[in-house]
PDB file of C-alpha atoms in Angstrom:
ATOM      1  CA  UNK A  87     -93.530  90.359-117.335  1.00 48.00           C
ATOM      2  CA  UNK A  88     -93.715  92.944-114.557  1.00 54.00           C
ATOM      3  CA  UNK A  89     -93.061  91.438-111.152  1.00 69.00           C
ATOM      4  CA  UNK A  90     -92.101  88.047-112.568  1.00 82.00           C
ATOM      5  CA  UNK A  91     -89.007  86.167-113.622  1.00 95.00           C
ATOM      6  CA  UNK A  92     -88.824  82.844-115.502  1.00 97.00           C
ATOM      7  CA  UNK A  93     -88.547  79.897-113.102  1.00 98.00           C
ATOM      8  CA  UNK A  94     -88.300  76.132-113.207  1.00 98.00           C
ATOM      9  CA  UNK A  95     -90.339  74.151-110.716  1.00 98.00           C
ATOM     10  CA  UNK A  96     -88.646  70.823-110.107  1.00 98.00           C
ATOM     11  CA  UNK A  97     -89.433  67.658-108.185  1.00 98.00           C
ATOM     12  CA  UNK A  98     -88.187  64.121-107.740  1.00 98.00           C
ATOM     13  CA  UNK A  99     -90.471  61.432-109.187  1.00 98.00           C
ATOM     14  CA  UNK A 100     -90.064  59.047-106.215  1.00 97.00           C
ATOM     15  CA  UNK A 101     -90.896  61.879-103.780  1.00 98.00           C
ATOM     16  CA  UNK A 102     -94.553  61.483-102.814  1.00 98.00           C
ATOM     17  CA  UNK A 103     -94.862  65.052-101.542  1.00 98.00           C
ATOM     18  CA  UNK A 104     -93.142  66.725-104.490  1.00 98.00           C
ATOM     19  CA  UNK A 105     -94.903  64.575-107.091  1.00 98.00           C
ATOM     20  CA  UNK A 106     -98.242  65.143-105.395  1.00 98.00           C
ATOM     21  CA  UNK A 107     -97.778  68.918-105.416  1.00 98.00           C
ATOM     22  CA  UNK A 108     -96.725  68.781-109.072  1.00 98.00           C
ATOM     23  CA  UNK A 109     -99.872  66.806-109.895  1.00 98.00           C
ATOM     24  CA  UNK A 110    -101.977  69.510-108.238  1.00 98.00           C
ATOM     25  CA  UNK A 111    -100.140  72.240-110.177  1.00 98.00           C
ATOM     26  CA  UNK A 112    -100.919  70.436-113.419  1.00 97.00           C
ATOM     27  CA  UNK A 113    -104.587  70.461-112.440  1.00 97.00           C
ATOM     28  CA  UNK A 114    -104.727  74.084-111.319  1.00 96.00           C
ATOM     29  CA  UNK A 115    -103.556  75.787-114.510  1.00 95.00           C
ATOM     30  CA  UNK A 116    -102.845  75.212-118.194  1.00 95.00           C
ATOM     31  CA  UNK A 117     -99.558  73.660-119.313  1.00 98.00           C
ATOM     32  CA  UNK A 118     -97.995  72.652-122.608  1.00 97.00           C
ATOM     33  CA  UNK A 119     -95.828  69.602-123.074  1.00 97.00           C
ATOM     34  CA  UNK A 120     -92.100  70.226-123.444  1.00 97.00           C
ATOM     35  CA  UNK A 121     -88.839  68.297-123.424  1.00 96.00           C
ATOM     36  CA  UNK A 122     -85.718  68.802-121.318  1.00 97.00           C
ATOM     37  CA  UNK A 123     -82.590  66.639-121.050  1.00 96.00           C
ATOM     38  CA  UNK A 124     -82.794  64.152-118.153  1.00 97.00           C
ATOM     39  CA  UNK A 125     -86.367  65.176-117.315  1.00 98.00           C
ATOM     40  CA  UNK A 126     -88.875  62.330-117.224  1.00 96.00           C
ATOM     41  CA  UNK A 127     -91.735  64.831-117.227  1.00 96.00           C
ATOM     42  CA  UNK A 128     -91.728  68.390-118.581  1.00 98.00           C
ATOM     43  CA  UNK A 129     -94.450  71.018-118.937  1.00 98.00           C
ATOM     44  CA  UNK A 130     -94.338  74.726-119.750  1.00 98.00           C
ATOM     45  CA  UNK A 131     -96.784  77.490-118.807  1.00 97.00           C
ATOM     46  CA  UNK A 132     -96.263  80.688-120.834  1.00 95.00           C
ATOM     47  CA  UNK A 133     -98.851  82.388-118.646  1.00 93.00           C
ATOM     48  CA  UNK A 134     -96.869  81.679-115.480  1.00 95.00           C
ATOM     49  CA  UNK A 135     -93.499  82.077-117.180  1.00 95.00           C
ATOM     50  CA  UNK A 136     -92.616  78.719-115.644  1.00 98.00           C
ATOM     51  CA  UNK A 137     -91.465  75.184-116.421  1.00 98.00           C
ATOM     52  CA  UNK A 138     -92.471  72.140-114.381  1.00 98.00           C
ATOM     53  CA  UNK A 139     -89.988  69.253-114.570  1.00 98.00           C
ATOM     54  CA  UNK A 140     -89.740  65.908-112.819  1.00 98.00           C
ATOM     55  CA  UNK A 141     -86.488  63.952-112.455  1.00 98.00           C
ATOM     56  CA  UNK A 142     -85.667  60.450-111.283  1.00 98.00           C
ATOM     57  CA  UNK A 143     -82.861  61.760-109.043  1.00 97.00           C
ATOM     58  CA  UNK A 144     -83.527  62.772-105.445  1.00 97.00           C
ATOM     59  CA  UNK A 145     -83.980  66.519-105.041  1.00 97.00           C
ATOM     60  CA  UNK A 146     -80.800  66.921-102.964  1.00 98.00           C
ATOM     61  CA  UNK A 147     -78.770  65.643-105.931  1.00 97.00           C
ATOM     62  CA  UNK A 148     -80.062  67.971-108.660  1.00 98.00           C
ATOM     63  CA  UNK A 149     -76.635  69.521-109.218  1.00 97.00           C
ATOM     64  CA  UNK A 150     -77.126  69.327-112.998  1.00 98.00           C
ATOM     65  CA  UNK A 151     -80.070  71.736-113.304  1.00 98.00           C
ATOM     66  CA  UNK A 152     -77.997  74.508-114.878  1.00 98.00           C
ATOM     67  CA  UNK A 153     -77.060  72.118-117.674  1.00 98.00           C
ATOM     68  CA  UNK A 154     -80.648  71.173-118.560  1.00 98.00           C
ATOM     69  CA  UNK A 155     -82.746  74.233-117.723  1.00 98.00           C
ATOM     70  CA  UNK A 156     -83.847  76.594-120.501  1.00 97.00           C
ATOM     71  CA  UNK A 157     -81.474  79.556-120.700  1.00 97.00           C
ATOM     72  CA  UNK A 158     -84.121  82.086-119.706  1.00 97.00           C
ATOM     73  CA  UNK A 159     -84.793  80.440-116.329  1.00 98.00           C
ATOM     74  CA  UNK A 160     -83.616  82.657-113.464  1.00 98.00           C
ATOM     75  CA  UNK A 161     -84.408  80.504-110.430  1.00 98.00           C
ATOM     76  CA  UNK A 162     -85.391  77.019-109.287  1.00 98.00           C
ATOM     77  CA  UNK A 163     -88.204  76.165-106.875  1.00 98.00           C
ATOM     78  CA  UNK A 164     -88.002  72.582-105.589  1.00 98.00           C
ATOM     79  CA  UNK A 165     -91.269  70.908-104.533  1.00 98.00           C
ATOM     80  CA  UNK A 166     -90.160  68.453-101.894  1.00 98.00           C
ATOM     81  CA  UNK A 167     -90.763  66.331 -98.838  1.00 97.00           C
ATOM     82  CA  UNK A 168     -89.237  67.195 -95.492  1.00 96.00           C
ATOM     83  CA  UNK A 169     -88.006  64.392 -93.238  1.00 93.00           C
ATOM     84  CA  UNK A 170     -87.987  64.316 -89.454  1.00 88.00           C
ATOM     85  CA  UNK A 171     -89.810  66.097 -86.669  1.00 88.00           C
ATOM     86  CA  UNK A 172     -93.472  66.910 -86.347  1.00 93.00           C
ATOM     87  CA  UNK A 173     -95.915  67.622 -89.194  1.00 97.00           C
ATOM     88  CA  UNK A 174     -94.594  70.770 -90.839  1.00 97.00           C
ATOM     89  CA  UNK A 175     -94.733  73.080 -93.831  1.00 98.00           C
ATOM     90  CA  UNK A 176     -91.305  74.574 -94.490  1.00 98.00           C
ATOM     91  CA  UNK A 177     -89.110  76.497 -96.905  1.00 98.00           C
ATOM     92  CA  UNK A 178     -85.345  76.960 -97.033  1.00 98.00           C
ATOM     93  CA  UNK A 179     -82.209  77.274 -99.134  1.00 98.00           C
ATOM     94  CA  UNK A 180     -79.727  74.440 -99.671  1.00 98.00           C
ATOM     95  CA  UNK A 181     -76.128  74.662 -98.547  1.00 98.00           C
ATOM     96  CA  UNK A 182     -73.493  73.029 -96.356  1.00 98.00           C
ATOM     97  CA  UNK A 183     -72.059  75.615 -93.924  1.00 97.00           C
ATOM     98  CA  UNK A 184     -69.690  73.089 -92.335  1.00 96.00           C
ATOM     99  CA  UNK A 185     -66.874  70.756 -93.388  1.00 96.00           C
ATOM    100  CA  UNK A 186     -69.153  67.805 -94.199  1.00 94.00           C
ATOM    101  CA  UNK A 187     -71.760  67.217 -96.901  1.00 95.00           C
ATOM    102  CA  UNK A 188     -73.611  63.979 -96.054  1.00 94.00           C
ATOM    103  CA  UNK A 189     -76.774  64.941 -97.941  1.00 95.00           C
ATOM    104  CA  UNK A 190     -75.574  66.252-101.274  1.00 97.00           C
ATOM    105  CA  UNK A 191     -73.643  69.272-102.412  1.00 97.00           C
ATOM    106  CA  UNK A 192     -70.122  70.268-101.399  1.00 98.00           C
ATOM    107  CA  UNK A 193     -68.676  71.073 -97.964  1.00 98.00           C
ATOM    108  CA  UNK A 194     -68.535  74.761 -97.014  1.00 98.00           C
ATOM    109  CA  UNK A 195     -70.547  75.718-100.085  1.00 98.00           C
ATOM    110  CA  UNK A 196     -73.831  77.639-100.127  1.00 98.00           C
ATOM    111  CA  UNK A 197     -76.395  77.865-102.887  1.00 98.00           C
ATOM    112  CA  UNK A 198     -77.390  81.149-104.488  1.00 98.00           C
ATOM    113  CA  UNK A 199     -80.406  82.734-102.795  1.00 98.00           C
ATOM    114  CA  UNK A 200     -83.304  85.019-103.691  1.00 98.00           C
ATOM    115  CA  UNK A 201     -84.604  86.556-100.441  1.00 98.00           C
ATOM    116  CA  UNK A 202     -87.731  88.085-101.966  1.00 98.00           C
ATOM    117  CA  UNK A 203     -88.703  84.719-103.435  1.00 98.00           C
ATOM    118  CA  UNK A 204     -88.268  82.819-100.159  1.00 98.00           C
ATOM    119  CA  UNK A 205     -90.196  85.505 -98.276  1.00 98.00           C
ATOM    120  CA  UNK A 206     -93.027  85.429-100.813  1.00 98.00           C
ATOM    121  CA  UNK A 207     -93.284  81.641-100.596  1.00 98.00           C
ATOM    122  CA  UNK A 208     -93.324  81.310 -96.796  1.00 98.00           C
ATOM    123  CA  UNK A 209     -95.750  84.223 -96.374  1.00 98.00           C
ATOM    124  CA  UNK A 210     -98.115  82.800 -98.996  1.00 98.00           C
ATOM    125  CA  UNK A 211     -97.736  79.280 -97.556  1.00 98.00           C
ATOM    126  CA  UNK A 212     -99.026  80.593 -94.228  1.00 98.00           C
ATOM    127  CA  UNK A 213    -102.033  82.250 -95.909  1.00 98.00           C
ATOM    128  CA  UNK A 214    -102.941  79.216 -98.001  1.00 98.00           C
ATOM    129  CA  UNK A 215    -102.405  76.700 -95.196  1.00 98.00           C
ATOM    130  CA  UNK A 216    -104.481  78.865 -92.877  1.00 98.00           C
ATOM    131  CA  UNK A 217    -107.333  79.024 -95.371  1.00 98.00           C
ATOM    132  CA  UNK A 218    -107.190  75.232 -95.717  1.00 98.00           C
ATOM    133  CA  UNK A 219    -107.207  74.660 -91.935  1.00 98.00           C
ATOM    134  CA  UNK A 220    -103.817  72.941 -92.044  1.00 98.00           C
ATOM    135  CA  UNK A 221    -102.176  75.109 -89.387  1.00 98.00           C
ATOM    136  CA  UNK A 222    -104.177  73.273 -86.736  1.00 96.00           C
ATOM    137  CA  UNK A 223    -102.104  70.174 -87.546  1.00 96.00           C
ATOM    138  CA  UNK A 224     -98.924  71.475 -89.197  1.00 98.00           C
ATOM    139  CA  UNK A 225     -96.347  73.931 -87.943  1.00 98.00           C
ATOM    140  CA  UNK A 226     -95.097  76.466 -90.471  1.00 98.00           C
ATOM    141  CA  UNK A 227     -91.473  77.536 -90.423  1.00 98.00           C
ATOM    142  CA  UNK A 228     -88.393  78.530 -92.288  1.00 98.00           C
ATOM    143  CA  UNK A 229     -85.554  76.047 -91.956  1.00 98.00           C
ATOM    144  CA  UNK A 230     -81.891  76.785 -91.550  1.00 98.00           C
ATOM    145  CA  UNK A 231     -79.662  76.170 -94.552  1.00 98.00           C
ATOM    146  CA  UNK A 232     -78.873  72.481 -95.112  1.00 97.00           C
ATOM    147  CA  UNK A 233     -78.192  69.753 -97.733  1.00 97.00           C
ATOM    148  CA  UNK A 234     -77.558  69.971-101.493  1.00 98.00           C
ATOM    149  CA  UNK A 235     -77.454  70.970-104.255  1.00 98.00           C
ATOM    150  CA  UNK A 236     -74.949  73.751-103.613  1.00 98.00           C
ATOM    151  CA  UNK A 237     -73.097  74.400-106.891  1.00 98.00           C
ATOM    152  CA  UNK A 238     -75.822  75.803-109.142  1.00 98.00           C
ATOM    153  CA  UNK A 239     -75.284  79.254-110.638  1.00 98.00           C
ATOM    154  CA  UNK A 240     -78.885  80.372-110.141  1.00 98.00           C
ATOM    155  CA  UNK A 241     -80.929  80.835-106.969  1.00 98.00           C
ATOM    156  CA  UNK A 242     -82.700  77.755-105.630  1.00 98.00           C
ATOM    157  CA  UNK A 243     -85.269  77.426-102.858  1.00 98.00           C
ATOM    158  CA  UNK A 244     -87.038  74.368-101.430  1.00 98.00           C
ATOM    159  CA  UNK A 245     -90.693  74.416-100.356  1.00 98.00           C
ATOM    160  CA  UNK A 246     -91.666  71.301 -98.441  1.00 98.00           C
ATOM    161  CA  UNK A 247     -94.212  69.086 -96.705  1.00 98.00           C
ATOM    162  CA  UNK A 248     -93.087  67.179 -93.625  1.00 96.00           C
ATOM    163  CA  UNK A 249     -92.392  65.067 -91.935  1.00 92.00           C
ATOM    164  CA  UNK A 250     -93.256  61.434 -92.706  1.00 95.00           C
ATOM    165  CA  UNK A 251     -95.109  59.150 -95.101  1.00 95.00           C
ATOM    166  CA  UNK A 252     -98.519  60.102 -93.713  1.00 96.00           C
ATOM    167  CA  UNK A 253     -97.971  63.815 -94.331  1.00 97.00           C
ATOM    168  CA  UNK A 254     -96.153  63.340 -97.652  1.00 98.00           C
ATOM    169  CA  UNK A 255     -99.195  61.555 -99.066  1.00 97.00           C
ATOM    170  CA  UNK A 256    -101.856  64.037 -97.960  1.00 98.00           C
ATOM    171  CA  UNK A 257    -103.717  65.547-100.892  1.00 98.00           C
ATOM    172  CA  UNK A 258    -104.720  68.639 -98.888  1.00 98.00           C
ATOM    173  CA  UNK A 259    -101.054  69.368 -98.202  1.00 98.00           C
ATOM    174  CA  UNK A 260    -100.243  68.831-101.884  1.00 98.00           C
ATOM    175  CA  UNK A 261    -102.940  71.343-102.821  1.00 98.00           C
ATOM    176  CA  UNK A 262    -101.673  73.880-100.292  1.00 98.00           C
ATOM    177  CA  UNK A 263     -98.107  73.692-101.588  1.00 98.00           C
ATOM    178  CA  UNK A 264     -99.266  73.890-105.205  1.00 98.00           C
ATOM    179  CA  UNK A 265    -101.646  76.779-104.537  1.00 98.00           C
ATOM    180  CA  UNK A 266     -98.869  78.644-102.718  1.00 98.00           C
ATOM    181  CA  UNK A 267     -96.483  78.364-105.630  1.00 98.00           C
ATOM    182  CA  UNK A 268     -99.205  79.224-108.145  1.00 98.00           C
ATOM    183  CA  UNK A 269    -100.203  82.397-106.304  1.00 98.00           C
ATOM    184  CA  UNK A 270     -96.604  83.561-105.987  1.00 98.00           C
ATOM    185  CA  UNK A 271     -95.965  82.926-109.674  1.00 97.00           C
ATOM    186  CA  UNK A 272     -99.185  84.667-110.716  1.00 96.00           C
ATOM    187  CA  UNK A 273     -98.477  87.867-108.809  1.00 95.00           C
ATOM    188  CA  UNK A 274     -94.675  87.768-109.012  1.00 95.00           C
ATOM    189  CA  UNK A 275     -92.213  88.403-106.220  1.00 95.00           C
ATOM    190  CA  UNK A 276     -89.781  90.958-107.635  1.00 96.00           C
ATOM    191  CA  UNK A 277     -91.541  93.649-105.596  1.00 95.00           C
ATOM    192  CA  UNK A 278     -92.089  91.504-102.491  1.00 97.00           C
ATOM    193  CA  UNK A 279     -91.769  93.862 -99.490  1.00 97.00           C
ATOM    194  CA  UNK A 280     -88.478  93.642 -97.584  1.00 98.00           C
ATOM    195  CA  UNK A 281     -87.996  95.887 -94.557  1.00 98.00           C
ATOM    196  CA  UNK A 282     -84.420  94.613 -94.691  1.00 98.00           C
ATOM    197  CA  UNK A 283     -82.505  91.769 -96.316  1.00 98.00           C
ATOM    198  CA  UNK A 284     -80.692  89.764 -93.682  1.00 98.00           C
ATOM    199  CA  UNK A 285     -78.425  86.834 -93.052  1.00 98.00           C
ATOM    200  CA  UNK A 286     -79.573  84.829 -90.025  1.00 98.00           C
ATOM    201  CA  UNK A 287     -77.101  83.532 -87.441  1.00 98.00           C
ATOM    202  CA  UNK A 288     -78.214  81.380 -84.514  1.00 98.00           C
ATOM    203  CA  UNK A 289     -81.482  79.814 -83.304  1.00 98.00           C
ATOM    204  CA  UNK A 290     -82.553  76.229 -83.992  1.00 97.00           C
ATOM    205  CA  UNK A 291     -82.908  74.319 -87.248  1.00 96.00           C
ATOM    206  CA  UNK A 292     -86.531  75.566 -87.240  1.00 97.00           C
ATOM    207  CA  UNK A 293     -85.614  79.162 -86.384  1.00 98.00           C
ATOM    208  CA  UNK A 294     -88.638  80.711 -84.707  1.00 98.00           C
ATOM    209  CA  UNK A 295     -87.038  84.143 -84.379  1.00 98.00           C
ATOM    210  CA  UNK A 296     -86.133  84.351 -88.067  1.00 98.00           C
ATOM    211  CA  UNK A 297     -89.518  82.974 -89.135  1.00 98.00           C
ATOM    212  CA  UNK A 298     -91.257  85.653 -87.043  1.00 98.00           C
ATOM    213  CA  UNK A 299     -89.038  88.306 -88.627  1.00 98.00           C
ATOM    214  CA  UNK A 300     -90.235  87.311 -92.101  1.00 98.00           C
ATOM    215  CA  UNK A 301     -93.895  86.930 -91.209  1.00 98.00           C
ATOM    216  CA  UNK A 302     -94.321  89.786 -88.737  1.00 98.00           C
ATOM    217  CA  UNK A 303     -91.505  92.283 -89.340  1.00 98.00           C
ATOM    218  CA  UNK A 304     -91.161  92.200 -93.120  1.00 98.00           C
ATOM    219  CA  UNK A 305     -87.567  90.929 -93.133  1.00 98.00           C
ATOM    220  CA  UNK A 306     -86.345  88.878 -96.115  1.00 98.00           C
ATOM    221  CA  UNK A 307     -83.544  86.349 -95.651  1.00 98.00           C
ATOM    222  CA  UNK A 308     -80.547  85.031 -97.441  1.00 98.00           C
ATOM    223  CA  UNK A 309     -78.967  82.050 -95.660  1.00 98.00           C
ATOM    224  CA  UNK A 310     -79.786  81.136 -92.063  1.00 98.00           C
ATOM    225  CA  UNK A 311     -77.176  79.319 -89.963  1.00 98.00           C
ATOM    226  CA  UNK A 312     -78.552  77.310 -87.054  1.00 98.00           C
ATOM    227  CA  UNK A 313     -76.720  77.024 -83.745  1.00 97.00           C
ATOM    228  CA  UNK A 314     -75.741  73.474 -84.694  1.00 94.00           C
ATOM    229  CA  UNK A 315     -73.252  74.674 -87.343  1.00 96.00           C
ATOM    230  CA  UNK A 316     -71.816  77.732 -85.614  1.00 97.00           C
ATOM    231  CA  UNK A 317     -68.718  76.002 -84.225  1.00 94.00           C
ATOM    232  CA  UNK A 318     -67.474  75.467 -87.787  1.00 94.00           C
ATOM    233  CA  UNK A 319     -68.701  78.763 -89.253  1.00 96.00           C
ATOM    234  CA  UNK A 320     -66.043  80.768 -91.102  1.00 97.00           C
ATOM    235  CA  UNK A 321     -65.844  84.224 -92.608  1.00 97.00           C
ATOM    236  CA  UNK A 322     -65.613  82.625 -96.066  1.00 98.00           C
ATOM    237  CA  UNK A 323     -68.998  80.957 -95.560  1.00 98.00           C
ATOM    238  CA  UNK A 324     -70.520  84.170 -94.208  1.00 98.00           C
ATOM    239  CA  UNK A 325     -69.257  85.934 -97.322  1.00 98.00           C
ATOM    240  CA  UNK A 326     -71.082  83.456 -99.559  1.00 98.00           C
ATOM    241  CA  UNK A 327     -74.356  84.273 -97.806  1.00 98.00           C
ATOM    242  CA  UNK A 328     -73.863  87.900 -98.849  1.00 98.00           C
ATOM    243  CA  UNK A 329     -72.207  87.507-102.235  1.00 98.00           C
ATOM    244  CA  UNK A 330     -74.609  84.828-103.526  1.00 98.00           C
ATOM    245  CA  UNK A 331     -77.795  86.717-102.672  1.00 98.00           C
ATOM    246  CA  UNK A 332     -79.901  88.031-105.568  1.00 98.00           C
ATOM    247  CA  UNK A 333     -81.122  90.852-103.300  1.00 98.00           C
ATOM    248  CA  UNK A 334     -78.387  92.911-101.579  1.00 98.00           C
ATOM    249  CA  UNK A 335     -77.914  91.853 -97.957  1.00 98.00           C
ATOM    250  CA  UNK A 336     -77.856  94.804 -95.572  1.00 98.00           C
ATOM    251  CA  UNK A 337     -77.853  93.200 -92.122  1.00 98.00           C
ATOM    252  CA  UNK A 338     -77.148  90.225 -89.892  1.00 98.00           C
ATOM    253  CA  UNK A 339     -79.911  89.044 -87.536  1.00 98.00           C
ATOM    254  CA  UNK A 340     -78.101  87.522 -84.581  1.00 97.00           C
ATOM    255  CA  UNK A 341     -79.740  85.152 -82.081  1.00 96.00           C
ATOM    256  CA  UNK A 342     -78.073  84.024 -78.832  1.00 94.00           C
ATOM    257  CA  UNK A 343     -74.602  82.771 -79.801  1.00 96.00           C
ATOM    258  CA  UNK A 344     -71.167  82.275 -78.270  1.00 95.00           C
ATOM    259  CA  UNK A 345     -68.670  85.106 -77.783  1.00 96.00           C
ATOM    260  CA  UNK A 346     -66.509  83.675 -80.570  1.00 95.00           C
ATOM    261  CA  UNK A 347     -69.366  83.800 -83.054  1.00 96.00           C
ATOM    262  CA  UNK A 348     -70.314  87.315 -81.936  1.00 96.00           C
ATOM    263  CA  UNK A 349     -66.766  88.489 -82.620  1.00 97.00           C
ATOM    264  CA  UNK A 350     -66.667  86.690 -85.970  1.00 97.00           C
ATOM    265  CA  UNK A 351     -69.965  88.232 -87.063  1.00 97.00           C
ATOM    266  CA  UNK A 352     -69.133  91.705 -85.745  1.00 97.00           C
ATOM    267  CA  UNK A 353     -65.816  91.830 -87.593  1.00 98.00           C
ATOM    268  CA  UNK A 354     -67.346  90.487 -90.783  1.00 98.00           C
ATOM    269  CA  UNK A 355     -70.294  92.896 -90.614  1.00 98.00           C
ATOM    270  CA  UNK A 356     -68.007  95.870 -90.110  1.00 98.00           C
ATOM    271  CA  UNK A 357     -65.902  94.952 -93.123  1.00 97.00           C
ATOM    272  CA  UNK A 358     -68.996  94.410 -95.277  1.00 97.00           C
ATOM    273  CA  UNK A 359     -70.864  97.469 -94.026  1.00 98.00           C
ATOM    274  CA  UNK A 360     -73.741  95.445 -92.559  1.00 98.00           C
ATOM    275  CA  UNK A 361     -75.906  96.249 -89.547  1.00 98.00           C
ATOM    276  CA  UNK A 362     -76.010  93.697 -86.734  1.00 98.00           C
ATOM    277  CA  UNK A 363     -79.463  93.350 -85.192  1.00 97.00           C
ATOM    278  CA  UNK A 364     -80.897  91.108 -82.494  1.00 95.00           C
ATOM    279  CA  UNK A 365     -83.023  88.266 -83.823  1.00 93.00           C
TER     280      UNK A 365
END
C-alpha cells in the first residue's frame, strides 16, 4: 500500500498504559483474530496493514519479537507507559549507548530506527493531544535513547504515557495514544517530510532542542544521546546510529557538549560525510 509498511503494534499485558491504548485501538477500527507464538492476545487489521499483539513480558524485554512476528512486518511500535518525571507524552527508540544495560537489552547496543516513523508519531501525538486538551496537563517530548530491547533486526519505536499510575490509567490519554497511532497507520509515514535526517548528541533526557527540531524545523531523528551518556560515548556507538537507520542519516545535531565529545563527533562526521549542525 502506498505510503504504508506492515507493522506490529505490541504492548505488555501488565502495563496499564499500553493495555489501555490497545483497548482503545480495538474499539476504533476493525480487527480480525489471529495467533502468534508467545502472544496472549493477537489481532490483525488488513486495512491498516497492522498486527496488534499483547505479551506477558515487560516491553523492555521483548527481545524475541523477530522470532514471533509475521515475516512481512517491517517495524514494531510499542504502546507503553513511561516512568518518572512529570505527566508526559513521549516517543523514543530503545538502546544502551553506555557500558551498562540495567533495563533490558545489551550494553553499547542500539536498536534499529526509522526516523520518518518516529517523526510522524511525535508530530501526530502533538496534534491529537492538543485537540483533546491534554497539553494543558502533559508535556510532549522526544526522549533520548534508553533501555531495551536492542537486538531486534527491524526498527522499533516506543510511544508512551507518563509518568505514574494516575496518568497510566487515564482513558483520555489512552485514546490520544491510540488515535495517534491509528492516524499515522491510516495515512502512512513513508513520505513523512524530513528536512534532514539527524543523529542527536547532547541536551537532556527530554531533549527540548531536538524535539523542537522535529516539530518546528522538519528534522527527523535516528538515535538521540543525552548529556548523561556522553562520557562513555564511542565512535562504534555513533556508527550504529547511522548504520541502523532505515532512512539515511545526513547530519549530526549537536547541543552544548564537552570539547572531547565535539572532537569525537567532528572526526566521525568527517569520515561519514555528515554535516554537523547546532541543535
